[in-house]
Coordinates of N, CA and C in Angstrom, one line a residue:
M1 N 114.7 111.8 95.1 CA 116.0 111.6 94.5 C 116.1 110.2 94.0
L2 N 116.6 110.0 92.8 CA 116.8 108.6 92.3 C 118.1 108.5 91.4
F3 N 118.9 107.5 91.6 CA 120.1 107.3 90.8 C 119.8 106.4 89.6
R4 N 120.0 106.9 88.4 CA 119.8 106.1 87.2 C 120.9 105.2 87.0
S5 N 122.2 105.6 87.3 CA 123.4 104.8 87.1 C 124.4 105.5 88.0
A6 N 125.7 105.1 87.7 CA 126.8 105.7 88.5 C 127.0 107.1 88.0
S7 N 126.4 107.5 86.9 CA 126.8 108.8 86.3 C 125.6 109.9 86.3
D8 N 124.4 109.4 86.6 CA 123.3 110.4 86.6 C 122.4 110.3 87.8
V9 N 121.9 111.4 88.2 CA 120.9 111.5 89.3 C 119.7 112.3 88.8
W10 N 118.5 111.8 89.2 CA 117.3 112.5 88.9 C 116.7 113.0 90.1
V11 N 116.3 114.3 90.2 CA 115.8 114.9 91.4 C 114.5 115.6 91.0
T12 N 113.5 115.4 91.9 CA 112.2 116.1 91.7 C 112.0 117.2 92.7
Y13 N 111.2 118.2 92.3 CA 110.9 119.3 93.2 C 109.4 119.5 93.3
N14 N 108.8 119.3 94.5 CA 107.4 119.4 94.6 C 106.9 120.8 94.6
D15 N 107.8 121.8 94.8 CA 107.3 123.2 94.8 C 107.2 123.8 93.4
T16 N 108.0 123.2 92.4 CA 108.0 123.7 91.0 C 107.4 122.6 90.1
N17 N 107.2 121.4 90.6 CA 106.8 120.3 89.7 C 107.7 120.0 88.6
N18 N 109.0 120.2 88.9 CA 110.1 119.9 87.8 C 110.9 118.7 88.2
V19 N 111.6 118.2 87.2 CA 112.6 117.1 87.4 C 113.9 117.6 86.8
T20 N 115.0 117.4 87.6 CA 116.3 117.8 87.1 C 117.2 116.6 87.0
E21 N 117.9 116.5 85.9 CA 118.9 115.5 85.6 C 120.3 116.1 85.9
I22 N 121.1 115.4 86.8 CA 122.4 115.9 87.2 C 123.4 114.8 86.9
N23 N 124.6 115.2 86.3 CA 125.7 114.3 86.1 C 126.4 114.2 87.4
S24 N 126.5 113.0 88.0 CA 127.0 112.9 89.4 C 128.6 113.0 89.4
S25 N 129.2 112.9 88.3 CA 130.7 113.0 88.2 C 131.1 114.5 88.2
S26 N 130.4 115.3 87.5 CA 130.7 116.7 87.3 C 129.9 117.6 88.2
D27 N 128.8 117.1 88.7 CA 127.8 117.8 89.5 C 127.1 118.8 88.6
A28 N 127.2 118.7 87.3 CA 126.5 119.6 86.3 C 125.1 119.2 86.1
V29 N 124.2 120.3 86.0 CA 122.8 120.0 85.6 C 122.8 119.7 84.1
V30 N 122.2 118.6 83.8 CA 122.1 118.2 82.4 C 120.8 118.8 81.8
A31 N 119.7 118.8 82.5 CA 118.4 119.3 82.0 C 117.5 119.4 83.2
T32 N 116.5 120.4 83.0 CA 115.4 120.5 84.0 C 114.1 120.7 83.1
F33 N 113.1 119.9 83.5 CA 111.8 120.0 82.7 C 110.6 119.7 83.6
S34 N 109.5 120.2 83.2 CA 108.2 120.1 84.0 C 107.5 118.7 83.6
V35 N 106.9 118.1 84.7 CA 106.3 116.8 84.4 C 104.8 116.8 84.8
G36 N 104.3 117.9 85.4 CA 102.9 117.9 85.8 C 102.7 118.5 87.2
A37 N 101.7 118.0 87.9 CA 101.4 118.5 89.2 C 101.7 117.6 90.4
T38 N 102.2 118.2 91.5 CA 102.3 117.5 92.7 C 103.2 116.3 92.6
V39 N 104.5 116.5 92.4 CA 105.5 115.4 92.4 C 106.4 115.6 93.6
T40 N 106.9 114.5 94.1 CA 107.9 114.6 95.2 C 109.0 113.7 94.9
S41 N 110.1 113.7 95.8 CA 111.3 113.0 95.6 C 111.1 111.5 95.5
R42 N 110.1 110.9 96.1 CA 109.9 109.5 96.1 C 109.0 109.0 95.0
Y43 N 108.6 109.9 94.1 CA 107.6 109.5 93.1 C 108.3 109.4 91.7
I44 N 109.5 108.9 91.6 CA 110.2 108.9 90.3 C 111.0 107.6 90.2
A45 N 111.0 107.0 89.0 CA 111.8 105.8 88.8 C 112.3 105.8 87.3
T46 N 113.4 105.1 87.1 CA 114.0 105.0 85.7 C 114.7 103.7 85.5
D47 N 114.8 103.3 84.2 CA 115.6 102.1 83.9 C 116.7 102.5 83.0
G48 N 117.0 103.8 82.9 CA 118.1 104.4 82.1 C 117.6 104.8 80.7
T49 N 116.6 104.2 80.2 CA 116.0 104.5 78.9 C 114.8 105.5 79.0
D50 N 114.0 105.2 80.0 CA 112.8 106.1 80.3 C 112.7 106.4 81.7
V51 N 112.1 107.5 82.0 CA 111.8 107.9 83.4 C 110.3 107.9 83.6
W52 N 109.8 107.4 84.7 CA 108.4 107.4 85.0 C 108.2 108.3 86.3
V53 N 107.2 109.2 86.2 CA 106.9 110.1 87.3 C 105.5 110.0 87.7
A54 N 105.2 109.8 89.0 CA 103.8 109.7 89.5 C 103.4 111.1 89.9
N55 N 102.3 111.6 89.2 CA 101.8 112.9 89.5 C 100.6 112.7 90.5
Y56 N 100.8 113.0 91.7 CA 99.7 112.8 92.7 C 99.0 114.1 93.1
G57 N 97.7 114.0 93.1 CA 96.9 115.2 93.4 C 95.6 115.2 92.7
A58 N 95.3 116.3 92.1 CA 94.0 116.4 91.3 C 94.1 115.6 90.0
N59 N 95.3 115.4 89.5 CA 95.4 114.8 88.2 C 95.5 113.2 88.3
N60 N 96.4 112.7 89.2 CA 96.5 111.3 89.4 C 96.9 110.6 88.1
Y61 N 98.1 110.7 87.6 CA 98.5 110.0 86.4 C 100.0 109.8 86.4
I62 N 100.5 108.8 85.6 CA 101.9 108.5 85.5 C 102.4 109.1 84.1
T63 N 103.5 109.8 84.2 CA 104.1 110.3 83.0 C 105.4 109.5 82.7
E64 N 105.5 109.0 81.4 CA 106.7 108.3 81.0 C 107.5 109.2 80.0
I65 N 108.7 109.4 80.3 CA 109.6 110.3 79.6 C 110.8 109.6 79.0
A66 N 111.1 109.8 77.8 CA 112.3 109.3 77.2 C 113.5 110.1 77.6
T67 N 114.6 109.4 78.1 CA 115.7 110.1 78.6 C 116.6 110.7 77.5
A68 N 116.5 110.1 76.3 CA 117.3 110.6 75.2 C 117.0 112.0 74.8
D69 N 115.7 112.4 74.7 CA 115.4 113.7 74.3 C 114.4 114.4 75.2
L70 N 114.0 113.7 76.4 CA 113.1 114.3 77.4 C 111.7 114.5 76.8
S71 N 111.3 113.7 75.8 CA 110.0 113.8 75.2 C 109.1 112.9 76.0
I72 N 107.8 113.2 76.1 CA 106.8 112.4 76.8 C 106.4 111.2 75.9
V73 N 106.6 110.0 76.4 CA 106.3 108.8 75.6 C 104.8 108.5 75.8
R74 N 104.3 108.6 77.0 CA 102.8 108.3 77.2 C 102.4 108.8 78.6
T75 N 101.1 109.0 78.8 CA 100.6 109.3 80.1 C 99.6 108.1 80.5
I76 N 99.8 107.6 81.7 CA 99.0 106.4 82.1 C 98.1 106.9 83.2
T77 N 96.8 106.7 83.0 CA 95.8 107.1 84.0 C 95.1 105.8 84.6
G78 N 94.2 106.0 85.5 CA 93.4 104.9 86.1 C 93.9 104.4 87.4
I79 N 95.0 105.0 88.0 CA 95.5 104.6 89.3 C 95.2 105.8 90.2
A80 N 94.3 105.5 91.2 CA 94.0 106.5 92.2 C 95.1 106.7 93.2
A81 N 95.4 108.0 93.4 CA 96.4 108.4 94.4 C 97.7 107.6 94.2
P82 N 98.3 107.7 93.0 CA 99.6 107.0 92.7 C 100.7 107.6 93.7
G83 N 101.4 106.7 94.3 CA 102.5 107.2 95.2 C 103.8 106.7 94.8
G84 N 104.5 105.8 95.5 CA 105.8 105.4 95.1 C 105.8 104.7 93.8
I85 N 106.9 104.7 93.0 CA 107.0 104.1 91.7 C 108.3 103.5 91.5
A86 N 108.4 102.3 90.9 CA 109.6 101.6 90.7 C 109.5 100.9 89.3
V87 N 110.7 100.6 88.7 CA 110.7 99.9 87.4 C 111.8 98.8 87.5
S88 N 111.5 97.6 86.9 CA 112.4 96.5 86.9 C 111.9 95.5 85.9
G89 N 112.8 94.9 85.1 CA 112.4 93.8 84.3 C 111.3 94.1 83.3
G90 N 111.2 95.3 82.8 CA 110.2 95.7 81.8 C 108.8 96.0 82.4
Y91 N 108.7 96.0 83.8 CA 107.5 96.4 84.4 C 107.7 97.6 85.3
V92 N 106.6 98.4 85.4 CA 106.5 99.5 86.3 C 105.6 99.2 87.5
W93 N 106.0 99.5 88.7 CA 105.2 99.2 89.9 C 104.8 100.5 90.6
V94 N 103.5 100.7 90.9 CA 103.0 101.9 91.4 C 102.2 101.6 92.7
T95 N 102.4 102.3 93.8 CA 101.6 102.1 95.0 C 100.4 103.0 94.9
G96 N 99.3 102.4 95.3 CA 98.0 103.1 95.5 C 97.8 103.4 97.0
M97 N 98.1 104.7 97.3 CA 98.2 105.0 98.8 C 96.9 104.9 99.5
Y98 N 95.7 105.1 98.8 CA 94.4 105.0 99.5 C 93.8 103.7 99.3
A99 N 94.2 103.0 98.2 CA 93.6 101.7 97.9 C 94.4 100.5 98.6
N100 N 95.5 100.9 99.2 CA 96.4 99.9 99.9 C 96.8 98.7 98.9
N101 N 97.2 99.1 97.8 CA 97.7 98.1 96.8 C 98.8 98.6 95.9
V102 N 99.3 97.7 95.1 CA 100.4 98.0 94.2 C 99.9 97.5 92.8
T103 N 100.0 98.4 91.8 CA 99.7 98.1 90.4 C 100.9 97.8 89.6
E104 N 100.9 96.7 88.9 CA 102.0 96.3 88.0 C 101.6 96.7 86.6
I105 N 102.4 97.4 85.9 CA 102.2 97.9 84.5 C 103.2 97.5 83.5
D106 N 102.8 97.0 82.3 CA 103.8 96.5 81.4 C 104.3 97.7 80.5
S107 N 105.1 97.4 79.5 CA 105.8 98.4 78.7 C 104.8 99.2 77.8
S108 N 103.6 98.6 77.6 CA 102.6 99.3 76.8 C 101.7 100.2 77.6
G109 N 101.9 100.2 78.9 CA 101.1 101.0 79.8 C 99.8 100.3 80.3
A110 N 99.7 99.0 80.0 CA 98.5 98.2 80.5 C 98.8 97.6 81.8
T111 N 97.7 97.5 82.6 CA 97.8 96.9 84.0 C 97.9 95.4 83.8
V112 N 98.9 94.8 84.5 CA 99.2 93.3 84.5 C 98.6 92.7 85.7
A113 N 98.8 93.3 86.9 CA 98.3 92.8 88.1 C 98.1 93.9 89.1
T114 N 97.2 93.6 90.1 CA 97.0 94.5 91.3 C 97.2 93.7 92.5
V115 N 98.1 94.1 93.4 CA 98.5 93.3 94.5 C 98.1 94.0 95.8
S116 N 97.3 93.4 96.7 CA 97.0 94.0 98.0 C 98.2 94.0 98.9
V117 N 98.5 95.1 99.6 CA 99.6 95.2 100.5 C 99.1 95.7 101.9
G118 N 99.9 96.4 102.7 CA 99.5 96.9 103.9 C 98.9 98.3 103.8
T119 N 98.6 98.9 104.9 CA 98.0 100.2 104.9 C 98.9 101.4 104.5
S120 N 98.4 102.2 103.6 CA 99.1 103.4 103.1 C 100.5 103.1 102.5
P121 N 100.6 102.3 101.5 CA 101.9 102.1 100.9 C 102.4 103.4 100.3
S122 N 103.6 103.8 100.7 CA 104.1 105.1 100.3 C 105.3 105.1 99.4
S123 N 106.1 104.1 99.5 CA 107.3 104.0 98.7 C 107.6 102.6 98.2
I124 N 108.2 102.4 97.1 CA 108.4 101.1 96.5 C 109.8 101.1 95.8
V125 N 110.4 99.9 95.7 CA 111.6 99.7 95.0 C 111.6 98.3 94.4
A126 N 112.2 98.1 93.2 CA 112.1 96.8 92.6 C 113.5 96.5 91.9
D127 N 113.8 95.2 91.9 CA 114.9 94.7 91.1 C 114.6 93.3 90.7
A128 N 115.5 92.6 90.1 CA 115.2 91.2 89.5 C 114.8 90.2 90.6
S129 N 115.2 90.5 91.8 CA 114.9 89.5 92.9 C 113.6 89.7 93.6
G130 N 113.1 91.0 93.6 CA 111.8 91.2 94.3 C 111.4 92.7 94.2
V131 N 110.2 92.9 94.7 CA 109.7 94.3 94.8 C 109.4 94.5 96.3
W132 N 109.9 95.7 96.8 CA 109.8 96.0 98.3 C 108.9 97.2 98.4
V133 N 108.0 97.2 99.4 CA 107.0 98.3 99.6 C 107.0 98.7 101.0
I134 N 107.0 100.0 101.3 CA 106.8 100.5 102.7 C 105.3 100.7 102.9
N135 N 104.7 100.1 103.9 CA 103.3 100.4 104.3 C 103.4 101.3 105.5
S136 N 103.3 102.6 105.2 CA 103.5 103.6 106.2 C 102.5 103.6 107.3
G137 N 101.3 103.3 107.0 CA 100.2 103.2 108.0 C 100.3 102.0 108.9
A138 N 101.0 101.0 108.5 CA 101.1 99.7 109.2 C 102.5 99.5 109.9
Y139 N 103.4 100.4 109.5 CA 104.8 100.4 110.0 C 105.5 99.0 109.6
T140 N 105.2 98.6 108.3 CA 105.8 97.4 107.9 C 106.4 97.5 106.5
V141 N 107.1 96.5 106.1 CA 107.7 96.4 104.7 C 107.2 95.1 104.1
S142 N 106.6 95.1 102.9 CA 106.2 93.9 102.2 C 107.1 93.6 101.0
E143 N 107.3 92.3 100.8 CA 108.0 91.9 99.6 C 107.0 91.2 98.6
I144 N 107.1 91.6 97.4 CA 106.3 91.1 96.3 C 107.1 90.3 95.4
N145 N 106.7 89.1 95.0 CA 107.4 88.3 94.0 C 107.0 88.8 92.6
P146 N 108.0 89.3 91.8 CA 107.6 89.9 90.6 C 107.4 88.9 89.4
T147 N 106.3 88.2 89.5 CA 106.1 87.1 88.6 C 104.9 87.4 87.6
G148 N 104.9 88.6 87.0 CA 103.9 89.0 86.1 C 102.5 89.0 86.6
A149 N 101.6 88.4 86.0 CA 100.2 88.4 86.4 C 99.9 87.6 87.7
S150 N 100.9 86.8 88.1 CA 100.7 86.0 89.3 C 101.5 86.7 90.5
A151 N 101.9 87.9 90.4 CA 102.6 88.6 91.4 C 101.8 88.6 92.7
A152 N 102.5 88.3 93.8 CA 101.9 88.3 95.1 C 102.8 88.6 96.2
V153 N 102.3 89.0 97.4 CA 103.2 89.3 98.6 C 103.7 88.0 99.1
T154 N 105.1 87.9 99.3 CA 105.7 86.7 99.8 C 105.9 86.8 101.3
H155 N 106.2 88.0 101.8 CA 106.3 88.1 103.3 C 106.3 89.6 103.7
T156 N 106.0 89.9 104.9 CA 105.9 91.2 105.5 C 106.6 91.2 106.8
F157 N 107.4 92.3 107.1 CA 108.1 92.4 108.4 C 108.0 93.8 108.9
Y158 N 108.2 94.0 110.2 CA 108.1 95.2 110.9 C 109.2 96.2 110.5
S159 N 108.9 97.5 110.3 CA 109.9 98.4 109.8 C 110.8 99.0 110.9
F160 N 110.6 98.7 112.2 CA 111.4 99.2 113.3 C 111.5 100.7 113.4
G161 N 110.5 101.4 112.9 CA 110.4 102.8 113.0 C 109.0 103.3 113.0
P162 N 108.7 104.4 113.6 CA 107.3 104.9 113.7 C 106.8 105.5 112.5
H163 N 107.6 105.9 111.5 CA 107.2 106.5 110.3 C 108.1 106.2 109.1
P164 N 108.1 105.0 108.7 CA 108.9 104.6 107.5 C 108.3 105.3 106.3
F165 N 109.2 105.9 105.5 CA 108.7 106.8 104.4 C 109.3 106.4 103.0
A166 N 110.5 106.1 103.0 CA 111.2 105.8 101.7 C 112.0 104.5 101.8
I167 N 112.2 103.9 100.6 CA 112.9 102.6 100.6 C 113.8 102.4 99.4
A168 N 114.9 101.7 99.6 CA 115.8 101.3 98.5 C 116.3 99.9 98.8
A169 N 116.6 99.2 97.8 CA 117.1 97.8 98.0 C 117.9 97.3 96.8
S170 N 118.8 96.4 97.2 CA 119.6 95.7 96.2 C 119.6 94.2 96.7
G171 N 118.9 93.3 96.0 CA 118.7 92.0 96.4 C 118.0 92.0 97.8
T172 N 118.5 91.4 98.8 CA 117.9 91.4 100.1 C 118.4 92.4 101.0
N173 N 119.3 93.3 100.5 CA 119.8 94.4 101.3 C 118.9 95.6 101.2
V174 N 118.1 95.9 102.2 CA 117.0 96.8 102.2 C 117.3 98.0 103.1
W175 N 117.1 99.2 102.7 CA 117.3 100.4 103.5 C 116.0 101.2 103.5
T176 N 115.6 101.7 104.6 CA 114.4 102.6 104.7 C 114.8 103.9 105.4
A177 N 114.0 105.0 105.1 CA 114.2 106.3 105.7 C 113.0 106.5 106.6
D178 N 113.3 106.8 107.9 CA 112.2 107.1 108.8 C 112.1 108.5 109.3
L179 N 111.0 109.1 109.0 CA 110.8 110.6 109.3 C 110.9 110.9 110.8
N180 N 110.1 110.1 111.6 CA 110.0 110.5 113.0 C 111.3 110.3 113.8
T181 N 112.1 109.3 113.4 CA 113.4 109.1 114.1 C 114.6 109.8 113.4
S182 N 114.4 110.4 112.3 CA 115.4 111.1 111.5 C 116.6 110.1 111.3
S183 N 116.2 108.9 110.8 CA 117.3 107.9 110.6 C 117.1 107.1 109.3
A184 N 118.2 106.4 108.9 CA 118.1 105.4 107.9 C 118.4 104.1 108.5
L185 N 117.6 103.1 108.1 CA 117.7 101.8 108.7 C 118.0 100.7 107.6
E186 N 119.0 99.8 108.0 CA 119.4 98.8 107.1 C 118.8 97.5 107.6
F187 N 118.2 96.7 106.6 CA 117.6 95.4 107.0 C 118.2 94.3 106.2
D188 N 118.1 93.1 106.7 CA 118.2 91.9 106.0 C 116.8 91.5 105.5
G189 N 116.5 91.8 104.2 CA 115.2 91.6 103.8 C 114.7 90.2 103.8
A190 N 115.6 89.2 103.6 CA 115.2 87.8 103.7 C 114.7 87.4 105.1
A191 N 115.4 87.9 106.1 CA 115.1 87.5 107.5 C 114.2 88.5 108.1
G192 N 114.1 89.7 107.6 CA 113.3 90.8 108.2 C 113.9 91.3 109.5
T193 N 115.2 91.2 109.6 CA 115.9 91.7 110.8 C 116.6 93.0 110.6
L194 N 116.7 93.9 111.6 CA 117.3 95.1 111.5 C 118.8 94.9 111.7
L195 N 119.6 95.5 110.8 CA 121.1 95.4 110.9 C 121.8 96.6 111.5
H196 N 121.4 97.8 110.9 CA 122.0 99.1 111.4 C 121.0 100.2 111.4
T197 N 121.2 101.2 112.2 CA 120.5 102.4 112.2 C 121.5 103.6 112.2
V198 N 121.2 104.5 111.2 CA 122.1 105.6 111.0 C 121.4 106.9 111.2
S199 N 121.8 107.8 112.1 CA 121.1 109.1 112.3 C 121.4 110.0 111.2
I200 N 120.4 110.8 110.7 CA 120.6 111.7 109.7 C 120.6 113.1 110.2
N201 N 121.7 113.9 109.9 CA 121.9 115.2 110.4 C 121.7 115.3 112.0
S202 N 122.4 114.4 112.6 CA 122.4 114.3 114.1 C 121.0 114.1 114.7
G203 N 120.1 113.5 114.0 CA 118.8 113.2 114.5 C 117.8 114.4 114.3
T204 N 118.2 115.4 113.6 CA 117.4 116.6 113.4 C 116.8 116.7 112.0
G205 N 117.1 115.7 111.1 CA 116.7 115.8 109.7 C 115.3 115.2 109.5
Q206 N 114.9 115.3 108.2 CA 113.6 114.7 107.8 C 113.9 113.9 106.5
P207 N 114.4 112.7 106.7 CA 114.8 111.9 105.5 C 113.5 111.5 104.7
G208 N 113.5 112.0 103.4 CA 112.3 111.7 102.6 C 112.5 110.8 101.4
A209 N 113.8 110.5 101.2 CA 114.2 109.6 100.1 C 115.5 108.9 100.3
V210 N 115.7 107.7 99.8 CA 116.9 107.0 100.0 C 117.2 106.2 98.7
A211 N 118.5 106.1 98.3 CA 118.9 105.4 97.1 C 120.2 104.7 97.4
L212 N 120.5 103.7 96.6 CA 121.7 102.9 96.6 C 122.4 103.1 95.3
A213 N 123.7 103.6 95.3 CA 124.4 103.8 94.1 C 125.9 103.8 94.4
G214 N 126.7 103.2 93.5 CA 128.2 103.2 93.7 C 128.6 102.6 95.0
G215 N 127.9 101.6 95.5 CA 128.3 101.0 96.7 C 128.0 101.8 98.0
K216 N 127.3 102.9 97.8 CA 127.0 103.8 99.0 C 125.5 103.9 99.1
V217 N 125.0 104.5 100.2 CA 123.6 104.8 100.5 C 123.5 106.4 100.5
W218 N 122.5 106.9 99.8 CA 122.3 108.3 99.7 C 120.9 108.6 100.3
V219 N 120.8 109.6 101.2 CA 119.6 109.9 101.9 C 119.3 111.4 101.7
A220 N 118.1 111.8 101.1 CA 117.8 113.2 100.9 C 117.0 113.7 102.1
D221 N 117.4 114.8 102.7 CA 116.8 115.4 103.9 C 115.9 116.6 103.4
E222 N 114.6 116.4 103.5 CA 113.7 117.4 102.9 C 113.6 118.6 103.8
L223 N 114.0 118.5 105.1 CA 113.9 119.6 106.0 C 115.2 120.6 105.8
R224 N 116.3 119.9 105.7 CA 117.6 120.7 105.6 C 118.1 120.9 104.2
N225 N 117.4 120.3 103.2 CA 117.7 120.4 101.8 C 119.1 120.0 101.5
N226 N 119.5 118.8 102.0 CA 120.8 118.3 101.7 C 120.8 116.8 101.5
V227 N 121.9 116.2 101.2 CA 121.9 114.8 101.0 C 123.0 114.2 101.8
T228 N 122.7 113.1 102.6 CA 123.7 112.4 103.4 C 124.2 111.2 102.7
E229 N 125.5 111.1 102.6 CA 126.2 109.9 102.0 C 126.6 108.9 103.1
I230 N 126.2 107.7 103.0 CA 126.5 106.7 104.0 C 127.4 105.6 103.3
Q231 N 128.4 105.2 104.0 CA 129.3 104.1 103.5 C 128.8 102.9 104.3
P232 N 128.2 101.9 103.7 CA 127.7 100.7 104.4 C 128.8 100.0 105.1

């Protein structure tokens, strides 16, 4: 699940390989379309003009889609096992889950930089202040300085959970979703300190995606097929 703005939500379905656009004010479905093979809720990003979807599996490619008419702008290949994907400042950031790195892509689809991170980076989020990556295999979160070709990891901190899976951030306010503890965790990204832990569906859920929108936190539960709204 990903929020494009206060008015639109984009949701992916790994059982049908479709993406649905929903108007968050009316709850009406705007459109549903196919993007390829093996997509999940954490493999989509948008800047409001285009949507990028990471197709993980036998195909391993990135699809860029124009939101105006849902046409395919381009397909980007060459990234093995693309996982989490984020967009900010004209760049697209994609985690390589088996290569333990993050690839930075420019608006033409060309690779600008490849940054080594922790083990099994599974989810990523980006804004003007930084790029945040969950390293699921290392139980850590890494911050990347988004400086074009010189992009590099600035610091890494412990995720305070045995299975961090998804991440959202606004400035240094960072939220992760942890599968094993069925919880959402809030961090001070600058200090790397845990601020709050929120149980999802009374600790019985399987939070697979998290987003920040409208001053609230939204967590998608892949087990119970619902969304939890958190007021920070």
